[in-house]
Structure formats: structure tokens, C-alpha cells
């Protein structure tokens, strides 16, 4: 029987070829592995196990397309996830304190908001005052988008942090300093003092409230009752801020202000008084705007200069209050 020339060669060649279905299988499998690798959050993963099928199959594409590891996966960017107890504690404390203010201080916030509205109706000026870090809340009220136009803080560089914390801390205890500072401002009986002090014990904030009351001004205090009631006064009168102001709003913060404590530091972290102070002030402003609007009075509110119509809106406020407010 004669064999066809070249037949053996064709058989050998056919055996060397990979079946098309097998080639397609490996192609699909390789793509699947790459997709799993793409969606598997193993980059920067160090601490948190990720549930799901990734425990069974974890491609390490940097070594080889088909190199796998059964090492437990960690969530990306969560290096200290399992040790975040203190962070959760801080978040919870912020929410808890704001809720405390809402549920226990509403009456005082309503009273303070009414005083703000009355001041604006009478063409008075709201005069915030705070020393140290409390001055941050005073400036929060001043020329801010969403804030009122007739606001002029009683600012003094020596009592602010940019002049040095030690200097501010020493001068806020100095009797008589507040009276001198107030004398430099055109404070009138139709104006409103909003004084902010965490401890409420030092001379400057307490005497500022006393001096303003002598001028016939109403006074609102934002302070920590827990802190203030646990310490003695540093004023000649022996009074603390909550014993002087017409309306007192408790900021709900603990003695010392901080919320998170580590044995290694010996001191607390994450103070609350700036957060709660700003929260209280804006609540007062919202209430004041609500009362003004109900009376048909347009609340004199700044807009962002970077928003459409902001510059035009703000120029009107500048012109109206330029004689008593520094713009």
C-alpha cells in the first residue's frame, strides 16, 4: 500500500498544535485572573481582613500571572483599622455633645437668638469676644459667608494666639485689661456682647461681660459649666462668667476640654470647645434670621465672594455698616 508523500509530516504537525478550545480556555482564565487581581484590594493592605472569595484566590500579578497566595487580605488604607477605638470614641463624643446642646440648651439658644435679632433690628452691633483659642469662635462670626454683616469682634492681638500662647494666657488673667480694651471700641447700649470662654474663670472674659453690662449692653456667654463650676474665679470680684452674663449657653465640654486620653501622653487630645462654640453661634444666627424673616426683615447675611452675586450682596452690607464695622 502506497503512502502519500508528506502525510507523516502533517500528522506530526497536527499533534504539535494546541486545540483552539484549549487556547480559548487559557485566554479566558488569564483574563479572569487579571480581573480578580484588579478588583482585589490588596495594595497598601496591611491590617484588615477582607471577606469574600479573595481568601481563596489572591493573584500576585507582580510575580507571575499564575502565582497565587492564600495570605489573609487587608483593607487598603486601613493600617490601624483594628486599633481605632480612640478615634471612634472621639467621633461618638462629638455627636454626643452636639446632641446634649440640642436637647438641654435649646431654651438658652432661643433667648440668645432673640437678642441677636433685637440687636439687628435696633441697628446695633454684635460684639464677640474671646481670648486664646476662644477668639477663633469670635472670628467665626465675622465677615463670613453665611454670617451677619453687623458683627465687629473685640479683637486684641496680645490676647490672640498669633502673638504667642504664653502671652495670651498671662494677659487674659490680668485684671483691668478688658476695660482698657473695651474703651478702644465704640460699644453702645444697643450692641450685644457674645463672650466665649471654656473655663469662664479668667479676668478678661469675666470683666468684659461686667464692663459691657455697665454700658447697658446685653451679654451672652458660651462656656463650659462643668469646667467653670469645678474651678475658682481669677477675678477680683470672685465671679465666673456664668454668674455674670444675661444668657448662658453650656457648650457641654468636660473639664480641660479634651475627649481622648492615652496613658503614654499624660494629657488629653481632641478638644471640643471650638466645635461646640461654632455650632452654638450658628444656631443662634439661624434663630435670629428666622425671627427677622418672620417680621419681614431681610437678614443682613454675607455671601461667598466666590459665588455668583456674592460681591454685589456684600457691598450693600459694607455700605450699610461701614461706620461701625471694620471691613
GROMACS .gro file of C-alpha atoms in nm:
model
  327
    1UNK     CA    1   0.000   0.000   0.000
    2UNK     CA    2   0.148   0.327  -0.110
    3UNK     CA    3   0.162   0.618   0.140
    4UNK     CA    4   0.103   0.970   0.040
    5UNK     CA    5   0.417   1.177   0.036
    6UNK     CA    6   0.433   1.417   0.331
    7UNK     CA    7   0.148   1.251   0.523
    8UNK     CA    8   0.364   1.167   0.824
    9UNK     CA    9   0.487   1.522   0.843
   10UNK     CA   10   0.133   1.657   0.851
   11UNK     CA   11   0.043   1.419   1.134
   12UNK     CA   12   0.337   1.538   1.342
   13UNK     CA   13   0.245   1.899   1.282
   14UNK     CA   14  -0.114   1.834   1.383
   15UNK     CA   15  -0.006   1.677   1.710
   16UNK     CA   16   0.205   1.984   1.799
   17UNK     CA   17  -0.085   2.225   1.769
   18UNK     CA   18  -0.290   2.333   2.074
   19UNK     CA   19  -0.663   2.279   2.021
   20UNK     CA   20  -0.848   2.604   1.967
   21UNK     CA   21  -1.089   2.538   2.258
   22UNK     CA   22  -0.797   2.481   2.496
   23UNK     CA   23  -0.629   2.802   2.385
   24UNK     CA   24  -0.953   2.993   2.437
   25UNK     CA   25  -0.990   2.844   2.786
   26UNK     CA   26  -0.645   2.963   2.895
   27UNK     CA   27  -0.709   3.308   2.748
   28UNK     CA   28  -1.037   3.347   2.936
   29UNK     CA   29  -0.879   3.209   3.253
   30UNK     CA   30  -0.591   3.455   3.230
   31UNK     CA   31  -0.831   3.747   3.184
   32UNK     CA   32  -1.037   3.627   3.479
   33UNK     CA   33  -0.728   3.615   3.699
   34UNK     CA   34  -0.633   3.966   3.595
   35UNK     CA   35  -0.982   4.093   3.672
   36UNK     CA   36  -0.972   3.933   4.016
   37UNK     CA   37  -0.635   4.090   4.074
   38UNK     CA   38  -0.765   4.429   3.965
   39UNK     CA   39  -1.065   4.425   4.196
   40UNK     CA   40  -0.886   4.264   4.489
   41UNK     CA   41  -0.796   4.543   4.739
   42UNK     CA   42  -0.453   4.415   4.829
   43UNK     CA   43  -0.245   4.725   4.757
   44UNK     CA   44  -0.134   4.904   5.073
   45UNK     CA   45  -0.334   4.641   5.258
   46UNK     CA   46  -0.192   4.560   5.592
   47UNK     CA   47  -0.438   4.526   5.869
   48UNK     CA   48  -0.794   4.437   5.791
   49UNK     CA   49  -0.918   4.106   5.654
   50UNK     CA   50  -1.147   4.135   5.357
   51UNK     CA   51  -1.440   3.894   5.347
   52UNK     CA   52  -1.535   3.711   5.031
   53UNK     CA   53  -1.371   3.484   4.773
   54UNK     CA   54  -1.039   3.669   4.786
   55UNK     CA   55  -0.924   3.440   5.067
   56UNK     CA   56  -0.940   3.151   4.822
   57UNK     CA   57  -0.765   3.311   4.532
   58UNK     CA   58  -0.527   3.603   4.555
   59UNK     CA   59  -0.321   3.667   4.242
   60UNK     CA   60   0.019   3.826   4.277
   61UNK     CA   61   0.049   3.962   3.929
   62UNK     CA   62   0.378   4.135   4.007
   63UNK     CA   63   0.549   3.793   4.031
   64UNK     CA   64   0.361   3.589   3.780
   65UNK     CA   65   0.021   3.584   3.622
   66UNK     CA   66  -0.048   3.242   3.773
   67UNK     CA   67   0.122   3.286   4.109
   68UNK     CA   68  -0.129   3.274   4.394
   69UNK     CA   69  -0.121   3.333   4.765
   70UNK     CA   70  -0.362   3.230   5.038
   71UNK     CA   71  -0.231   3.500   5.276
   72UNK     CA   72  -0.512   3.692   5.451
   73UNK     CA   73  -0.601   4.015   5.276
   74UNK     CA   74  -0.619   4.356   5.442
   75UNK     CA   75  -0.834   4.652   5.352
   76UNK     CA   76  -0.648   4.930   5.167
   77UNK     CA   77  -0.559   5.239   5.364
   78UNK     CA   78  -0.672   5.084   5.691
   79UNK     CA   79  -0.336   5.030   5.858
   80UNK     CA   80  -0.472   5.096   6.205
   81UNK     CA   81  -0.831   4.986   6.149
   82UNK     CA   82  -0.837   4.737   6.432
   83UNK     CA   83  -0.682   4.993   6.668
   84UNK     CA   84  -0.919   5.281   6.600
   85UNK     CA   85  -1.111   5.257   6.926
   86UNK     CA   86  -0.997   5.604   7.035
   87UNK     CA   87  -1.096   5.755   6.701
   88UNK     CA   88  -1.443   5.606   6.733
   89UNK     CA   89  -1.459   5.742   7.086
   90UNK     CA   90  -1.381   6.092   6.960
   91UNK     CA   91  -1.643   6.077   6.685
   92UNK     CA   92  -1.900   5.949   6.932
   93UNK     CA   93  -1.815   6.222   7.185
   94UNK     CA   94  -1.858   6.497   6.926
   95UNK     CA   95  -2.200   6.364   6.827
   96UNK     CA   96  -2.298   6.312   7.191
   97UNK     CA   97  -2.200   6.667   7.288
   98UNK     CA   98  -2.382   6.830   6.998
   99UNK     CA   99  -2.690   6.627   7.089
  100UNK     CA  100  -2.653   6.741   7.451
  101UNK     CA  101  -2.654   7.104   7.337
  102UNK     CA  102  -2.959   7.046   7.120
  103UNK     CA  103  -3.159   6.874   7.394
  104UNK     CA  104  -3.057   7.077   7.701
  105UNK     CA  105  -2.959   7.423   7.576
  106UNK     CA  106  -3.238   7.496   7.330
  107UNK     CA  107  -3.416   7.748   7.554
  108UNK     CA  108  -3.096   7.945   7.604
  109UNK     CA  109  -3.016   7.932   7.233
  110UNK     CA  110  -3.364   8.066   7.158
  111UNK     CA  111  -3.311   8.350   7.407
  112UNK     CA  112  -2.970   8.433   7.262
  113UNK     CA  113  -3.106   8.420   6.907
  114UNK     CA  114  -3.379   8.664   7.008
  115UNK     CA  115  -3.116   8.903   7.146
  116UNK     CA  116  -2.924   8.883   6.818
  117UNK     CA  117  -3.240   8.960   6.621
  118UNK     CA  118  -3.326   9.252   6.851
  119UNK     CA  119  -2.974   9.392   6.811
  120UNK     CA  120  -3.001   9.383   6.432
  121UNK     CA  121  -3.347   9.543   6.436
  122UNK     CA  122  -3.214   9.828   6.650
  123UNK     CA  123  -2.912   9.883   6.421
  124UNK     CA  124  -2.681   9.758   6.692
  125UNK     CA  125  -2.358   9.564   6.651
  126UNK     CA  126  -2.287   9.210   6.769
  127UNK     CA  127  -1.953   9.211   6.951
  128UNK     CA  128  -1.796   8.868   7.005
  129UNK     CA  129  -1.501   8.836   7.241
  130UNK     CA  130  -1.271   8.551   7.334
  131UNK     CA  131  -0.911   8.504   7.443
  132UNK     CA  132  -0.665   8.234   7.340
  133UNK     CA  133  -0.831   7.975   7.120
  134UNK     CA  134  -1.174   8.112   7.210
  135UNK     CA  135  -1.105   8.405   6.979
  136UNK     CA  136  -1.138   8.157   6.691
  137UNK     CA  137  -1.510   8.142   6.763
  138UNK     CA  138  -1.526   8.521   6.777
  139UNK     CA  139  -1.372   8.545   6.430
  140UNK     CA  140  -1.601   8.266   6.307
  141UNK     CA  141  -1.883   8.519   6.338
  142UNK     CA  142  -1.700   8.793   6.149
  143UNK     CA  143  -1.732   8.865   5.773
  144UNK     CA  144  -1.804   8.503   5.694
  145UNK     CA  145  -2.019   8.364   5.416
  146UNK     CA  146  -2.346   8.282   5.588
  147UNK     CA  147  -2.270   8.523   5.873
  148UNK     CA  148  -2.428   8.853   5.969
  149UNK     CA  149  -2.297   9.189   5.849
  150UNK     CA  150  -2.323   9.386   6.177
  151UNK     CA  151  -2.055   9.188   6.362
  152UNK     CA  152  -1.741   9.353   6.500
  153UNK     CA  153  -1.528   9.133   6.729
  154UNK     CA  154  -1.340   9.286   7.020
  155UNK     CA  155  -1.004   9.164   6.893
  156UNK     CA  156  -0.677   9.227   7.072
  157UNK     CA  157  -0.355   9.083   6.931
  158UNK     CA  158  -0.200   9.027   7.273
  159UNK     CA  159  -0.490   8.801   7.365
  160UNK     CA  160  -0.477   8.601   7.042
  161UNK     CA  161  -0.259   8.303   6.958
  162UNK     CA  162  -0.054   8.462   6.680
  163UNK     CA  163   0.119   8.680   6.942
  164UNK     CA  164   0.213   8.373   7.145
  165UNK     CA  165   0.013   8.139   7.360
  166UNK     CA  166   0.205   8.215   7.680
  167UNK     CA  167   0.148   8.588   7.641
  168UNK     CA  168  -0.222   8.540   7.577
  169UNK     CA  169  -0.252   8.306   7.874
  170UNK     CA  170  -0.085   8.556   8.105
  171UNK     CA  171  -0.274   8.865   7.989
  172UNK     CA  172  -0.618   8.704   8.000
  173UNK     CA  173  -0.565   8.672   8.377
  174UNK     CA  174  -0.472   9.037   8.417
  175UNK     CA  175  -0.744   9.241   8.595
  176UNK     CA  176  -0.834   9.566   8.421
  177UNK     CA  177  -0.720   9.460   8.073
  178UNK     CA  178  -1.075   9.413   7.942
  179UNK     CA  179  -1.185   9.761   8.050
  180UNK     CA  180  -0.896   9.919   7.861
  181UNK     CA  181  -0.973   9.713   7.551
  182UNK     CA  182  -1.343   9.797   7.555
  183UNK     CA  183  -1.258  10.166   7.583
  184UNK     CA  184  -1.094  10.146   7.240
  185UNK     CA  185  -1.422  10.043   7.079
  186UNK     CA  186  -1.743  10.233   7.016
  187UNK     CA  187  -1.955   9.993   7.221
  188UNK     CA  188  -2.311  10.120   7.276
  189UNK     CA  189  -2.609  10.006   7.479
  190UNK     CA  190  -2.786   9.876   7.168
  191UNK     CA  191  -2.494   9.641   7.097
  192UNK     CA  192  -2.472   9.278   7.209
  193UNK     CA  193  -2.170   9.108   7.367
  194UNK     CA  194  -2.114   8.739   7.295
  195UNK     CA  195  -1.825   8.626   7.514
  196UNK     CA  196  -1.666   8.284   7.474
  197UNK     CA  197  -1.460   8.115   7.744
  198UNK     CA  198  -1.411   7.746   7.813
  199UNK     CA  199  -1.331   7.779   8.183
  200UNK     CA  200  -1.506   8.112   8.243
  201UNK     CA  201  -1.267   8.188   8.529
  202UNK     CA  202  -1.014   8.438   8.395
  203UNK     CA  203  -1.030   8.814   8.435
  204UNK     CA  204  -1.053   8.921   8.071
  205UNK     CA  205  -1.375   8.740   7.970
  206UNK     CA  206  -1.549   8.792   8.305
  207UNK     CA  207  -1.461   9.161   8.330
  208UNK     CA  208  -1.554   9.216   7.965
  209UNK     CA  209  -1.905   9.096   8.048
  210UNK     CA  210  -1.915   9.316   8.358
  211UNK     CA  211  -1.793   9.625   8.169
  212UNK     CA  212  -2.041   9.576   7.885
  213UNK     CA  213  -2.328   9.542   8.130
  214UNK     CA  214  -2.222   9.874   8.284
  215UNK     CA  215  -2.278  10.027   7.939
  216UNK     CA  216  -2.627   9.883   7.923
  217UNK     CA  217  -2.540   9.605   7.679
  218UNK     CA  218  -2.695   9.259   7.690
  219UNK     CA  219  -2.447   8.975   7.728
  220UNK     CA  220  -2.443   8.613   7.610
  221UNK     CA  221  -2.186   8.365   7.739
  222UNK     CA  222  -2.075   8.043   7.569
  223UNK     CA  223  -1.889   7.843   7.832
  224UNK     CA  224  -1.844   7.500   7.990
  225UNK     CA  225  -2.047   7.479   8.308
  226UNK     CA  226  -1.877   7.154   8.408
  227UNK     CA  227  -1.537   7.320   8.381
  228UNK     CA  228  -1.633   7.656   8.528
  229UNK     CA  229  -1.815   7.513   8.828
  230UNK     CA  230  -1.515   7.297   8.915
  231UNK     CA  231  -1.268   7.587   8.943
  232UNK     CA  232  -1.241   7.913   9.134
  233UNK     CA  233  -1.254   8.259   8.981
  234UNK     CA  234  -0.938   8.455   8.900
  235UNK     CA  235  -1.115   8.790   8.907
  236UNK     CA  236  -1.120   9.050   9.187
  237UNK     CA  237  -1.499   9.017   9.203
  238UNK     CA  238  -1.471   8.644   9.264
  239UNK     CA  239  -1.727   8.574   8.992
  240UNK     CA  240  -1.714   8.339   8.699
  241UNK     CA  241  -1.859   8.407   8.357
  242UNK     CA  242  -2.178   8.207   8.404
  243UNK     CA  243  -2.251   8.417   8.714
  244UNK     CA  244  -2.231   8.744   8.520
  245UNK     CA  245  -2.385   8.702   8.172
  246UNK     CA  246  -2.754   8.758   8.096
  247UNK     CA  247  -2.784   8.439   7.891
  248UNK     CA  248  -2.553   8.142   7.949
  249UNK     CA  249  -2.518   7.858   7.699
  250UNK     CA  250  -2.336   7.549   7.819
  251UNK     CA  251  -2.106   7.412   7.550
  252UNK     CA  252  -2.119   7.067   7.710
  253UNK     CA  253  -1.745   7.008   7.714
  254UNK     CA  254  -1.562   6.840   8.003
  255UNK     CA  255  -1.311   6.990   8.244
  256UNK     CA  256  -0.996   7.051   8.042
  257UNK     CA  257  -1.192   7.039   7.714
  258UNK     CA  258  -1.029   6.721   7.579
  259UNK     CA  259  -1.206   6.395   7.497
  260UNK     CA  260  -0.943   6.129   7.426
  261UNK     CA  261  -0.671   6.023   7.670
  262UNK     CA  262  -0.370   5.795   7.622
  263UNK     CA  263  -0.159   5.664   7.908
  264UNK     CA  264   0.157   5.742   7.713
  265UNK     CA  265   0.082   6.114   7.676
  266UNK     CA  266  -0.039   6.201   8.023
  267UNK     CA  267  -0.260   6.465   7.859
  268UNK     CA  268  -0.582   6.464   7.663
  269UNK     CA  269  -0.634   6.522   7.292
  270UNK     CA  270  -0.921   6.629   7.066
  271UNK     CA  271  -1.073   6.935   7.241
  272UNK     CA  272  -1.438   7.010   7.173
  273UNK     CA  273  -1.495   7.374   7.264
  274UNK     CA  274  -1.420   7.518   6.918
  275UNK     CA  275  -1.659   7.274   6.751
  276UNK     CA  276  -1.935   7.333   7.004
  277UNK     CA  277  -1.879   7.708   7.017
  278UNK     CA  278  -1.918   7.746   6.642
  279UNK     CA  279  -2.219   7.516   6.648
  280UNK     CA  280  -2.387   7.727   6.918
  281UNK     CA  281  -2.317   8.056   6.743
  282UNK     CA  282  -2.457   7.938   6.409
  283UNK     CA  283  -2.764   7.802   6.589
  284UNK     CA  284  -2.812   8.148   6.743
  285UNK     CA  285  -2.775   8.308   6.399
  286UNK     CA  286  -3.026   8.074   6.239
  287UNK     CA  287  -3.279   8.152   6.511
  288UNK     CA  288  -3.218   8.526   6.472
  289UNK     CA  289  -3.266   8.505   6.094
  290UNK     CA  290  -3.584   8.307   6.150
  291UNK     CA  291  -3.726   8.578   6.376
  292UNK     CA  292  -3.623   8.861   6.143
  293UNK     CA  293  -3.773   8.689   5.841
  294UNK     CA  294  -4.099   8.632   6.029
  295UNK     CA  295  -4.115   9.010   6.087
  296UNK     CA  296  -4.049   9.087   5.722
  297UNK     CA  297  -3.691   9.200   5.784
  298UNK     CA  298  -3.425   9.080   5.544
  299UNK     CA  299  -3.141   8.921   5.747
  300UNK     CA  300  -2.816   9.104   5.665
  301UNK     CA  301  -2.615   8.800   5.563
  302UNK     CA  302  -2.283   8.782   5.380
  303UNK     CA  303  -2.247   8.563   5.072
  304UNK     CA  304  -1.931   8.399   4.950
  305UNK     CA  305  -1.737   8.640   4.732
  306UNK     CA  306  -1.661   8.343   4.508
  307UNK     CA  307  -2.029   8.268   4.444
  308UNK     CA  308  -2.244   8.439   4.178
  309UNK     CA  309  -2.386   8.764   4.313
  310UNK     CA  310  -2.171   8.749   4.624
  311UNK     CA  311  -1.973   9.067   4.567
  312UNK     CA  312  -2.283   9.274   4.493
  313UNK     CA  313  -2.462   9.142   4.802
  314UNK     CA  314  -2.164   9.210   5.026
  315UNK     CA  315  -2.105   9.565   4.902
  316UNK     CA  316  -2.452   9.656   5.028
  317UNK     CA  317  -2.357   9.534   5.376
  318UNK     CA  318  -2.025   9.719   5.364
  319UNK     CA  319  -2.200  10.045   5.284
  320UNK     CA  320  -2.467   9.995   5.550
  321UNK     CA  321  -2.236   9.911   5.841
  322UNK     CA  322  -1.907  10.076   5.742
  323UNK     CA  323  -1.928  10.341   6.015
  324UNK     CA  324  -1.924  10.085   6.296
  325UNK     CA  325  -1.768   9.771   6.147
  326UNK     CA  326  -1.417   9.736   6.010
  327UNK     CA  327  -1.440   9.582   5.663
   0.00000   0.00000   0.00000
